[in-house]
Amino acid sequence: MDLQVVGDYREMSELGAKIVSETIQEKKNAVLGLATGSTPEGMYARLVEKYRRGDLDFKSVVTFNLDEYVGLAPDHPQSYHYYMKRNLFDHVNLDPVNISIPTSSSDETLEEACRQFDKKIEHAGGIDLQLLGIGVNGHIGFNEPAPYLKTATHLVELAQETIEANSRFFQSKEEVPRKAVTMGLGSIMAADKILLLANGKNKAPAVRDSFSGLVSTETPASLLQLHRKVTIVIDREAASLL
Ligand code: F6R
């Protein structure tokens, strides 16, 4: 595990963007696993800057997002479809056929859609670089703390802590969807490289519990300690309890 503690959010975003850029520069048709949330916004902004300067080409890059709420239309401002358009897809030359986000369609067809999503990752040759944030409860993607974790992409009930944490993006807590679709631990752990970003004091307990040398499904990010090529880029506040 390569742990990089940086000064602040700006430095975390810059180093994160550098690592993603290197992956794309080394392999034009790199397969990226993408995360949403507040954490990677600054990193995406820097990737867009690099693209505008002509330093990055997304033409052959393939992307798979980690997760999506169930029940929000793709054009809902808080959907992850919309987030990705706003932060990255609308600003770079990614080919829309190379973009996949787990579906948010009705529960009935969801199981099949999840299976197809996993097949698509497999057909793409797996993920070269998986980006991750971390929840205040140690979740990765929407794999919430539980006695067992699922390997495949699946429907999940969001944990109370996640609903509370994400309510900052909605008018009220009641508006936060209760369900989501998430990539499972299988595709995440099968990624060639993993890059986890975290910033802020509120992430310090989750960071401590995840990278303390113990592994537990009750802290899903702790499983990353078993991966061979994980880079953790965190700011001083997130690292304060290590
Ligand atoms: C988002 C995702 C989540 C977030 C996590 C942290 O696609 O998979 O695991 O990375 O909830 O969210 P922020 O960055 O908003 O603190």
PDB file of C-alpha atoms and ligand atoms in Angstrom:
ATOM      1  CA  MET A   1       0.000   0.000   0.000  1.00  0.00           C
ATOM      2  CA  ASP A   2       1.379   3.349  -1.015  1.00  0.00           C
ATOM      3  CA  LEU A   3       0.143   5.977   1.454  1.00  0.00           C
ATOM      4  CA  GLN A   4       0.675   9.596   0.407  1.00  0.00           C
ATOM      5  CA  VAL A   5      -0.278  12.249   2.926  1.00  0.00           C
ATOM      6  CA  VAL A   6      -0.535  15.686   1.328  1.00  0.00           C
ATOM      7  CA  GLY A   7      -1.228  19.110   2.787  1.00  0.00           C
ATOM      8  CA  ASP A   8      -4.734  19.868   1.605  1.00  0.00           C
ATOM      9  CA  TYR A   9      -7.565  19.270  -0.861  1.00  0.00           C
ATOM     10  CA  ARG A  10      -5.750  21.084  -3.677  1.00  0.00           C
ATOM     11  CA  GLU A  11      -2.657  18.900  -3.372  1.00  0.00           C
ATOM     12  CA  MET A  12      -4.796  15.752  -3.118  1.00  0.00           C
ATOM     13  CA  SER A  13      -6.639  16.734  -6.320  1.00  0.00           C
ATOM     14  CA  GLU A  14      -3.396  17.491  -8.151  1.00  0.00           C
ATOM     15  CA  LEU A  15      -1.697  14.242  -7.200  1.00  0.00           C
ATOM     16  CA  GLY A  16      -4.886  12.281  -7.981  1.00  0.00           C
ATOM     17  CA  ALA A  17      -5.092  13.862 -11.451  1.00  0.00           C
ATOM     18  CA  LYS A  18      -1.401  13.142 -12.049  1.00  0.00           C
ATOM     19  CA  ILE A  19      -1.875   9.431 -11.283  1.00  0.00           C
ATOM     20  CA  VAL A  20      -4.948   9.181 -13.556  1.00  0.00           C
ATOM     21  CA  SER A  21      -3.158  11.088 -16.337  1.00  0.00           C
ATOM     22  CA  GLU A  22      -0.153   8.769 -16.185  1.00  0.00           C
ATOM     23  CA  THR A  23      -2.461   5.766 -16.592  1.00  0.00           C
ATOM     24  CA  ILE A  24      -4.077   7.301 -19.698  1.00  0.00           C
ATOM     25  CA  GLN A  25      -0.730   8.397 -21.141  1.00  0.00           C
ATOM     26  CA  GLU A  26       0.697   4.885 -20.686  1.00  0.00           C
ATOM     27  CA  LYS A  27      -2.356   3.186 -22.196  1.00  0.00           C
ATOM     28  CA  LYS A  28      -4.539   5.122 -24.654  1.00  0.00           C
ATOM     29  CA  ASN A  29      -7.480   2.746 -24.208  1.00  0.00           C
ATOM     30  CA  ALA A  30      -7.205   2.606 -20.419  1.00  0.00           C
ATOM     31  CA  VAL A  31     -10.261   1.326 -18.555  1.00  0.00           C
ATOM     32  CA  LEU A  32     -11.067   3.641 -15.650  1.00  0.00           C
ATOM     33  CA  GLY A  33     -13.426   2.955 -12.758  1.00  0.00           C
ATOM     34  CA  LEU A  34     -14.881   6.304 -11.700  1.00  0.00           C
ATOM     35  CA  ALA A  35     -16.232   7.642  -8.416  1.00  0.00           C
ATOM     36  CA  THR A  36     -18.509  10.606  -7.718  1.00  0.00           C
ATOM     37  CA  GLY A  37     -19.023  12.755  -4.608  1.00  0.00           C
ATOM     38  CA  SER A  38     -17.276  15.881  -3.312  1.00  0.00           C
ATOM     39  CA  THR A  39     -13.864  14.258  -3.000  1.00  0.00           C
ATOM     40  CA  PRO A  40     -12.925  13.789  -6.690  1.00  0.00           C
ATOM     41  CA  GLU A  41     -14.465  17.053  -8.018  1.00  0.00           C
ATOM     42  CA  GLY A  42     -11.141  18.919  -7.839  1.00  0.00           C
ATOM     43  CA  MET A  43      -9.341  16.016  -9.482  1.00  0.00           C
ATOM     44  CA  TYR A  44     -11.840  15.948 -12.359  1.00  0.00           C
ATOM     45  CA  ALA A  45     -11.411  19.722 -12.804  1.00  0.00           C
ATOM     46  CA  ARG A  46      -7.663  19.197 -13.191  1.00  0.00           C
ATOM     47  CA  LEU A  47      -8.160  16.371 -15.693  1.00  0.00           C
ATOM     48  CA  VAL A  48     -10.362  18.713 -17.737  1.00  0.00           C
ATOM     49  CA  GLU A  49      -7.630  21.397 -17.589  1.00  0.00           C
ATOM     50  CA  LYS A  50      -5.038  18.882 -18.791  1.00  0.00           C
ATOM     51  CA  TYR A  51      -7.345  17.869 -21.654  1.00  0.00           C
ATOM     52  CA  ARG A  52      -7.863  21.534 -22.642  1.00  0.00           C
ATOM     53  CA  ARG A  53      -4.113  22.101 -22.669  1.00  0.00           C
ATOM     54  CA  GLY A  54      -3.755  19.136 -25.029  1.00  0.00           C
ATOM     55  CA  ASP A  55      -1.906  16.996 -22.475  1.00  0.00           C
ATOM     56  CA  LEU A  56      -4.583  14.294 -22.282  1.00  0.00           C
ATOM     57  CA  ASP A  57      -6.668  12.439 -24.855  1.00  0.00           C
ATOM     58  CA  PHE A  58      -9.792  10.547 -23.756  1.00  0.00           C
ATOM     59  CA  LYS A  59     -10.745   9.361 -27.270  1.00  0.00           C
ATOM     60  CA  SER A  60     -10.143   5.671 -26.566  1.00  0.00           C
ATOM     61  CA  VAL A  61     -10.572   5.699 -22.788  1.00  0.00           C
ATOM     62  CA  VAL A  62     -13.301   3.435 -21.392  1.00  0.00           C
ATOM     63  CA  THR A  63     -15.099   4.278 -18.136  1.00  0.00           C
ATOM     64  CA  PHE A  64     -17.273   2.413 -15.649  1.00  0.00           C
ATOM     65  CA  ASN A  65     -18.854   4.307 -12.798  1.00  0.00           C
ATOM     66  CA  LEU A  66     -19.042   2.729  -9.383  1.00  0.00           C
ATOM     67  CA  ASP A  67     -22.621   3.446  -8.507  1.00  0.00           C
ATOM     68  CA  GLU A  68     -25.905   5.269  -9.060  1.00  0.00           C
ATOM     69  CA  TYR A  69     -28.992   6.017  -6.980  1.00  0.00           C
ATOM     70  CA  VAL A  70     -32.143   4.076  -7.785  1.00  0.00           C
ATOM     71  CA  GLY A  71     -35.117   6.269  -8.582  1.00  0.00           C
ATOM     72  CA  LEU A  72     -33.363   9.385  -9.887  1.00  0.00           C
ATOM     73  CA  ALA A  73     -33.638  10.076 -13.615  1.00  0.00           C
ATOM     74  CA  PRO A  74     -30.275  10.531 -15.398  1.00  0.00           C
ATOM     75  CA  ASP A  75     -31.016  14.256 -15.803  1.00  0.00           C
ATOM     76  CA  HIS A  76     -31.778  14.742 -12.078  1.00  0.00           C
ATOM     77  CA  PRO A  77     -29.141  17.201 -10.777  1.00  0.00           C
ATOM     78  CA  GLN A  78     -28.196  14.807  -7.944  1.00  0.00           C
ATOM     79  CA  SER A  79     -27.953  11.689 -10.092  1.00  0.00           C
ATOM     80  CA  TYR A  80     -24.468  10.391 -10.733  1.00  0.00           C
ATOM     81  CA  HIS A  81     -25.181  10.414 -14.476  1.00  0.00           C
ATOM     82  CA  TYR A  82     -25.638  14.177 -14.196  1.00  0.00           C
ATOM     83  CA  TYR A  83     -22.627  14.583 -11.877  1.00  0.00           C
ATOM     84  CA  MET A  84     -20.362  12.853 -14.391  1.00  0.00           C
ATOM     85  CA  LYS A  85     -21.600  14.990 -17.271  1.00  0.00           C
ATOM     86  CA  ARG A  86     -21.110  18.174 -15.257  1.00  0.00           C
ATOM     87  CA  ASN A  87     -17.679  17.288 -13.898  1.00  0.00           C
ATOM     88  CA  LEU A  88     -16.071  15.359 -16.753  1.00  0.00           C
ATOM     89  CA  PHE A  89     -18.036  13.906 -19.665  1.00  0.00           C
ATOM     90  CA  ASP A  90     -19.297  17.226 -21.103  1.00  0.00           C
ATOM     91  CA  HIS A  91     -15.771  18.678 -21.125  1.00  0.00           C
ATOM     92  CA  VAL A  92     -13.527  15.967 -22.620  1.00  0.00           C
ATOM     93  CA  ASN A  93     -13.516  13.851 -25.785  1.00  0.00           C
ATOM     94  CA  LEU A  94     -14.735  10.598 -24.222  1.00  0.00           C
ATOM     95  CA  ASP A  95     -16.758   8.562 -26.706  1.00  0.00           C
ATOM     96  CA  PRO A  96     -20.293   8.074 -25.239  1.00  0.00           C
ATOM     97  CA  VAL A  97     -20.216   4.394 -26.291  1.00  0.00           C
ATOM     98  CA  ASN A  98     -17.273   3.921 -23.935  1.00  0.00           C
ATOM     99  CA  ILE A  99     -19.158   5.244 -20.880  1.00  0.00           C
ATOM    100  CA  SER A 100     -21.047   2.913 -18.516  1.00  0.00           C
ATOM    101  CA  ILE A 101     -22.881   3.812 -15.327  1.00  0.00           C
ATOM    102  CA  PRO A 102     -24.860   1.187 -13.403  1.00  0.00           C
ATOM    103  CA  THR A 103     -28.478   1.533 -14.378  1.00  0.00           C
ATOM    104  CA  SER A 104     -31.123   3.168 -12.249  1.00  0.00           C
ATOM    105  CA  SER A 105     -34.066   1.521 -14.026  1.00  0.00           C
ATOM    106  CA  SER A 106     -36.936  -0.291 -12.253  1.00  0.00           C
ATOM    107  CA  ASP A 107     -36.131  -3.008  -9.695  1.00  0.00           C
ATOM    108  CA  GLU A 108     -37.538  -5.697 -11.981  1.00  0.00           C
ATOM    109  CA  THR A 109     -34.878  -5.409 -14.658  1.00  0.00           C
ATOM    110  CA  LEU A 110     -32.153  -4.357 -12.276  1.00  0.00           C
ATOM    111  CA  GLU A 111     -30.726  -7.809 -11.645  1.00  0.00           C
ATOM    112  CA  GLU A 112     -30.187  -8.403 -15.357  1.00  0.00           C
ATOM    113  CA  ALA A 113     -28.787  -4.885 -15.827  1.00  0.00           C
ATOM    114  CA  CYS A 114     -26.278  -5.531 -13.018  1.00  0.00           C
ATOM    115  CA  ARG A 115     -25.193  -8.792 -14.649  1.00  0.00           C
ATOM    116  CA  GLN A 116     -24.721  -7.043 -18.006  1.00  0.00           C
ATOM    117  CA  PHE A 117     -22.689  -4.299 -16.324  1.00  0.00           C
ATOM    118  CA  ASP A 118     -20.278  -6.873 -14.866  1.00  0.00           C
ATOM    119  CA  LYS A 119     -20.042  -8.669 -18.226  1.00  0.00           C
ATOM    120  CA  LYS A 120     -19.183  -5.392 -19.904  1.00  0.00           C
ATOM    121  CA  ILE A 121     -16.328  -4.799 -17.441  1.00  0.00           C
ATOM    122  CA  GLU A 122     -15.074  -8.312 -18.138  1.00  0.00           C
ATOM    123  CA  HIS A 123     -15.269  -7.796 -21.920  1.00  0.00           C
ATOM    124  CA  ALA A 124     -13.316  -4.553 -21.553  1.00  0.00           C
ATOM    125  CA  GLY A 125     -10.543  -6.635 -19.970  1.00  0.00           C
ATOM    126  CA  GLY A 126     -11.199  -5.457 -16.407  1.00  0.00           C
ATOM    127  CA  ILE A 127     -10.412  -2.093 -14.844  1.00  0.00           C
ATOM    128  CA  ASP A 128      -6.907  -0.638 -15.158  1.00  0.00           C
ATOM    129  CA  LEU A 129      -7.350   2.063 -12.532  1.00  0.00           C
ATOM    130  CA  GLN A 130     -10.222   2.210 -10.057  1.00  0.00           C
ATOM    131  CA  LEU A 131     -10.834   5.556  -8.365  1.00  0.00           C
ATOM    132  CA  LEU A 132     -12.452   5.499  -4.956  1.00  0.00           C
ATOM    133  CA  GLY A 133     -13.627   7.892  -2.298  1.00  0.00           C
ATOM    134  CA  ILE A 134     -14.498   6.637   1.172  1.00  0.00           C
ATOM    135  CA  GLY A 135     -17.718   7.035   3.143  1.00  0.00           C
ATOM    136  CA  VAL A 136     -17.710   8.266   6.759  1.00  0.00           C
ATOM    137  CA  ASN A 137     -18.655   4.670   7.643  1.00  0.00           C
ATOM    138  CA  GLY A 138     -15.833   3.176   5.555  1.00  0.00           C
ATOM    139  CA  HIS A 139     -17.953   2.296   2.530  1.00  0.00           C
ATOM    140  CA  ILE A 140     -16.440   2.105  -0.950  1.00  0.00           C
ATOM    141  CA  GLY A 141     -18.799   2.521  -3.878  1.00  0.00           C
ATOM    142  CA  PHE A 142     -22.042   1.906  -2.022  1.00  0.00           C
ATOM    143  CA  ASN A 143     -20.746  -1.277  -0.420  1.00  0.00           C
ATOM    144  CA  GLU A 144     -21.985  -0.493   3.071  1.00  0.00           C
ATOM    145  CA  PRO A 145     -20.675  -2.075   6.300  1.00  0.00           C
ATOM    146  CA  ALA A 146     -22.255  -5.535   6.715  1.00  0.00           C
ATOM    147  CA  PRO A 147     -21.476  -9.062   7.932  1.00  0.00           C
ATOM    148  CA  TYR A 148     -21.077 -10.127   4.294  1.00  0.00           C
ATOM    149  CA  LEU A 149     -20.162  -8.153   1.197  1.00  0.00           C
ATOM    150  CA  LYS A 150     -21.237  -8.948  -2.339  1.00  0.00           C
ATOM    151  CA  THR A 151     -18.754  -9.485  -5.135  1.00  0.00           C
ATOM    152  CA  ALA A 152     -21.009  -8.628  -8.094  1.00  0.00           C
ATOM    153  CA  THR A 153     -22.796  -5.399  -9.031  1.00  0.00           C
ATOM    154  CA  HIS A 154     -25.994  -5.315  -6.977  1.00  0.00           C
ATOM    155  CA  LEU A 155     -28.866  -3.368  -5.494  1.00  0.00           C
ATOM    156  CA  VAL A 156     -28.158  -1.980  -2.045  1.00  0.00           C
ATOM    157  CA  GLU A 157     -30.070  -0.270   0.762  1.00  0.00           C
ATOM    158  CA  LEU A 158     -28.100   2.802   1.764  1.00  0.00           C
ATOM    159  CA  ALA A 159     -26.888   2.949   5.368  1.00  0.00           C
ATOM    160  CA  GLN A 160     -28.324   5.624   7.658  1.00  0.00           C
ATOM    161  CA  GLU A 161     -24.885   7.335   7.873  1.00  0.00           C
ATOM    162  CA  THR A 162     -24.726   7.519   4.080  1.00  0.00           C
ATOM    163  CA  ILE A 163     -28.232   8.986   3.811  1.00  0.00           C
ATOM    164  CA  GLU A 164     -27.281  11.578   6.425  1.00  0.00           C
ATOM    165  CA  ALA A 165     -23.919  12.379   4.809  1.00  0.00           C
ATOM    166  CA  ASN A 166     -25.420  12.712   1.322  1.00  0.00           C
ATOM    167  CA  SER A 167     -28.409  14.778   2.477  1.00  0.00           C
ATOM    168  CA  ARG A 168     -26.144  17.845   2.063  1.00  0.00           C
ATOM    169  CA  PHE A 169     -26.712  17.538  -1.708  1.00  0.00           C
ATOM    170  CA  PHE A 170     -30.531  17.458  -1.380  1.00  0.00           C
ATOM    171  CA  GLN A 171     -33.169  19.863  -0.007  1.00  0.00           C
ATOM    172  CA  SER A 172     -33.906  17.466   2.858  1.00  0.00           C
ATOM    173  CA  LYS A 173     -32.913  14.059   4.219  1.00  0.00           C
ATOM    174  CA  GLU A 174     -36.249  12.646   3.019  1.00  0.00           C
ATOM    175  CA  GLU A 175     -35.293  13.343  -0.592  1.00  0.00           C
ATOM    176  CA  VAL A 176     -32.174  11.165  -0.498  1.00  0.00           C
ATOM    177  CA  PRO A 177     -32.877   7.901  -2.343  1.00  0.00           C
ATOM    178  CA  ARG A 178     -32.853   4.873  -0.032  1.00  0.00           C
ATOM    179  CA  LYS A 179     -31.504   2.492  -2.651  1.00  0.00           C
ATOM    180  CA  ALA A 180     -28.635   2.430  -5.081  1.00  0.00           C
ATOM    181  CA  VAL A 181     -26.839   0.117  -7.469  1.00  0.00           C
ATOM    182  CA  THR A 182     -23.169  -0.430  -6.782  1.00  0.00           C
ATOM    183  CA  MET A 183     -20.261  -2.298  -8.241  1.00  0.00           C
ATOM    184  CA  GLY A 184     -19.383  -5.091  -5.830  1.00  0.00           C
ATOM    185  CA  LEU A 185     -16.058  -5.880  -4.227  1.00  0.00           C
ATOM    186  CA  GLY A 186     -15.250  -8.327  -7.052  1.00  0.00           C
ATOM    187  CA  SER A 187     -14.688  -5.771  -9.834  1.00  0.00           C
ATOM    188  CA  ILE A 188     -13.098  -3.293  -7.431  1.00  0.00           C
ATOM    189  CA  MET A 189     -10.547  -5.773  -6.062  1.00  0.00           C
ATOM    190  CA  ALA A 190      -9.890  -7.172  -9.564  1.00  0.00           C
ATOM    191  CA  ALA A 191      -8.764  -3.733 -10.798  1.00  0.00           C
ATOM    192  CA  ASP A 192      -5.111  -3.610 -11.765  1.00  0.00           C
ATOM    193  CA  LYS A 193      -4.541  -0.442  -9.705  1.00  0.00           C
ATOM    194  CA  ILE A 194      -6.664   1.357  -7.125  1.00  0.00           C
ATOM    195  CA  LEU A 195      -6.489   5.026  -6.153  1.00  0.00           C
ATOM    196  CA  LEU A 196      -8.393   6.120  -3.051  1.00  0.00           C
ATOM    197  CA  LEU A 197      -8.728   9.814  -2.230  1.00  0.00           C
ATOM    198  CA  ALA A 198      -9.923  11.254   1.072  1.00  0.00           C
ATOM    199  CA  ASN A 199      -9.884  14.671   2.645  1.00  0.00           C
ATOM    200  CA  GLY A 200     -11.193  16.359   5.753  1.00  0.00           C
ATOM    201  CA  LYS A 201     -11.476  15.577   9.475  1.00  0.00           C
ATOM    202  CA  ASN A 202     -14.776  13.763   9.071  1.00  0.00           C
ATOM    203  CA  LYS A 203     -13.005  11.030   7.084  1.00  0.00           C
ATOM    204  CA  ALA A 204     -10.256  10.519   9.695  1.00  0.00           C
ATOM    205  CA  PRO A 205     -12.049   7.743  11.698  1.00  0.00           C
ATOM    206  CA  ALA A 206     -12.915   5.799   8.510  1.00  0.00           C
ATOM    207  CA  VAL A 207      -9.333   6.182   7.239  1.00  0.00           C
ATOM    208  CA  ARG A 208      -7.938   4.977  10.595  1.00  0.00           C
ATOM    209  CA  ASP A 209     -10.279   1.955  10.701  1.00  0.00           C
ATOM    210  CA  SER A 210      -9.575   1.071   7.053  1.00  0.00           C
ATOM    211  CA  PHE A 211      -5.801   1.146   7.078  1.00  0.00           C
ATOM    212  CA  SER A 212      -4.929  -0.052  10.571  1.00  0.00           C
ATOM    213  CA  GLY A 213      -3.799  -3.541   9.609  1.00  0.00           C
ATOM    214  CA  LEU A 214      -7.133  -5.181  10.416  1.00  0.00           C
ATOM    215  CA  VAL A 215      -9.634  -6.335   7.783  1.00  0.00           C
ATOM    216  CA  SER A 216     -13.387  -6.376   8.342  1.00  0.00           C
ATOM    217  CA  THR A 217     -16.465  -6.324   6.132  1.00  0.00           C
ATOM    218  CA  GLU A 218     -17.847  -3.865   8.712  1.00  0.00           C
ATOM    219  CA  THR A 219     -15.273  -1.420   7.289  1.00  0.00           C
ATOM    220  CA  PRO A 220     -15.413  -2.256   3.568  1.00  0.00           C
ATOM    221  CA  ALA A 221     -12.426  -0.065   2.623  1.00  0.00           C
ATOM    222  CA  SER A 222     -10.216  -2.161   4.943  1.00  0.00           C
ATOM    223  CA  LEU A 223     -10.331  -4.928   2.296  1.00  0.00           C
ATOM    224  CA  LEU A 224      -8.210  -2.708   0.074  1.00  0.00           C
ATOM    225  CA  GLN A 225      -5.259  -3.595   2.318  1.00  0.00           C
ATOM    226  CA  LEU A 226      -5.303  -6.980   0.554  1.00  0.00           C
ATOM    227  CA  HIS A 227      -4.815  -5.419  -2.902  1.00  0.00           C
ATOM    228  CA  ARG A 228      -1.302  -5.299  -4.382  1.00  0.00           C
ATOM    229  CA  LYS A 229      -1.376  -1.890  -6.037  1.00  0.00           C
ATOM    230  CA  VAL A 230      -3.326   0.552  -3.908  1.00  0.00           C
ATOM    231  CA  THR A 231      -2.383   4.199  -3.632  1.00  0.00           C
ATOM    232  CA  ILE A 232      -4.057   6.203  -0.888  1.00  0.00           C
ATOM    233  CA  VAL A 233      -3.825   9.974  -1.325  1.00  0.00           C
ATOM    234  CA  ILE A 234      -5.202  11.778   1.716  1.00  0.00           C
ATOM    235  CA  ASP A 235      -4.838  15.209   3.195  1.00  0.00           C
ATOM    236  CA  ARG A 236      -3.418  15.887   6.644  1.00  0.00           C
ATOM    237  CA  GLU A 237      -6.844  16.124   8.269  1.00  0.00           C
ATOM    238  CA  ALA A 238      -8.007  12.758   6.929  1.00  0.00           C
ATOM    239  CA  ALA A 239      -4.681  11.274   8.081  1.00  0.00           C
ATOM    240  CA  SER A 240      -4.884  12.836  11.556  1.00  0.00           C
ATOM    241  CA  LEU A 241      -5.872   9.615  13.381  1.00  0.00           C
ATOM    242  CA  LEU A 242      -3.386   7.297  11.670  1.00  0.00           C
TER     243      LEU A 242
HETATM  244  C1  F6R B   1     -19.422   7.748  -5.015  1.00  0.00           C
HETATM  245  C2  F6R B   1     -19.032   6.672  -4.119  1.00  0.00           C
HETATM  246  C3  F6R B   1     -18.949   6.873  -2.640  1.00  0.00           C
HETATM  247  C4  F6R B   1     -18.196   8.151  -2.264  1.00  0.00           C
HETATM  248  C5  F6R B   1     -18.181   8.336  -0.751  1.00  0.00           C
HETATM  249  C6  F6R B   1     -17.527   9.637  -0.358  1.00  0.00           C
HETATM  250  O1  F6R B   1     -19.459   7.304  -6.346  1.00  0.00           O
HETATM  251  O2  F6R B   1     -18.795   5.604  -4.583  1.00  0.00           O
HETATM  252  O3  F6R B   1     -18.335   5.761  -2.060  1.00  0.00           O
HETATM  253  O4  F6R B   1     -16.889   8.073  -2.757  1.00  0.00           O
HETATM  254  O5  F6R B   1     -19.480   8.316  -0.251  1.00  0.00           O
HETATM  255  O6  F6R B   1     -18.285  10.702  -0.835  1.00  0.00           O
HETATM  256  P1  F6R B   1     -17.764  12.206  -0.741  1.00  0.00           P
HETATM  257  O7  F6R B   1     -16.610  12.294  -1.673  1.00  0.00           O
HETATM  258  O8  F6R B   1     -18.923  13.051  -1.221  1.00  0.00           O
HETATM  259  O9  F6R B   1     -17.385  12.444   0.671  1.00  0.00           O
END
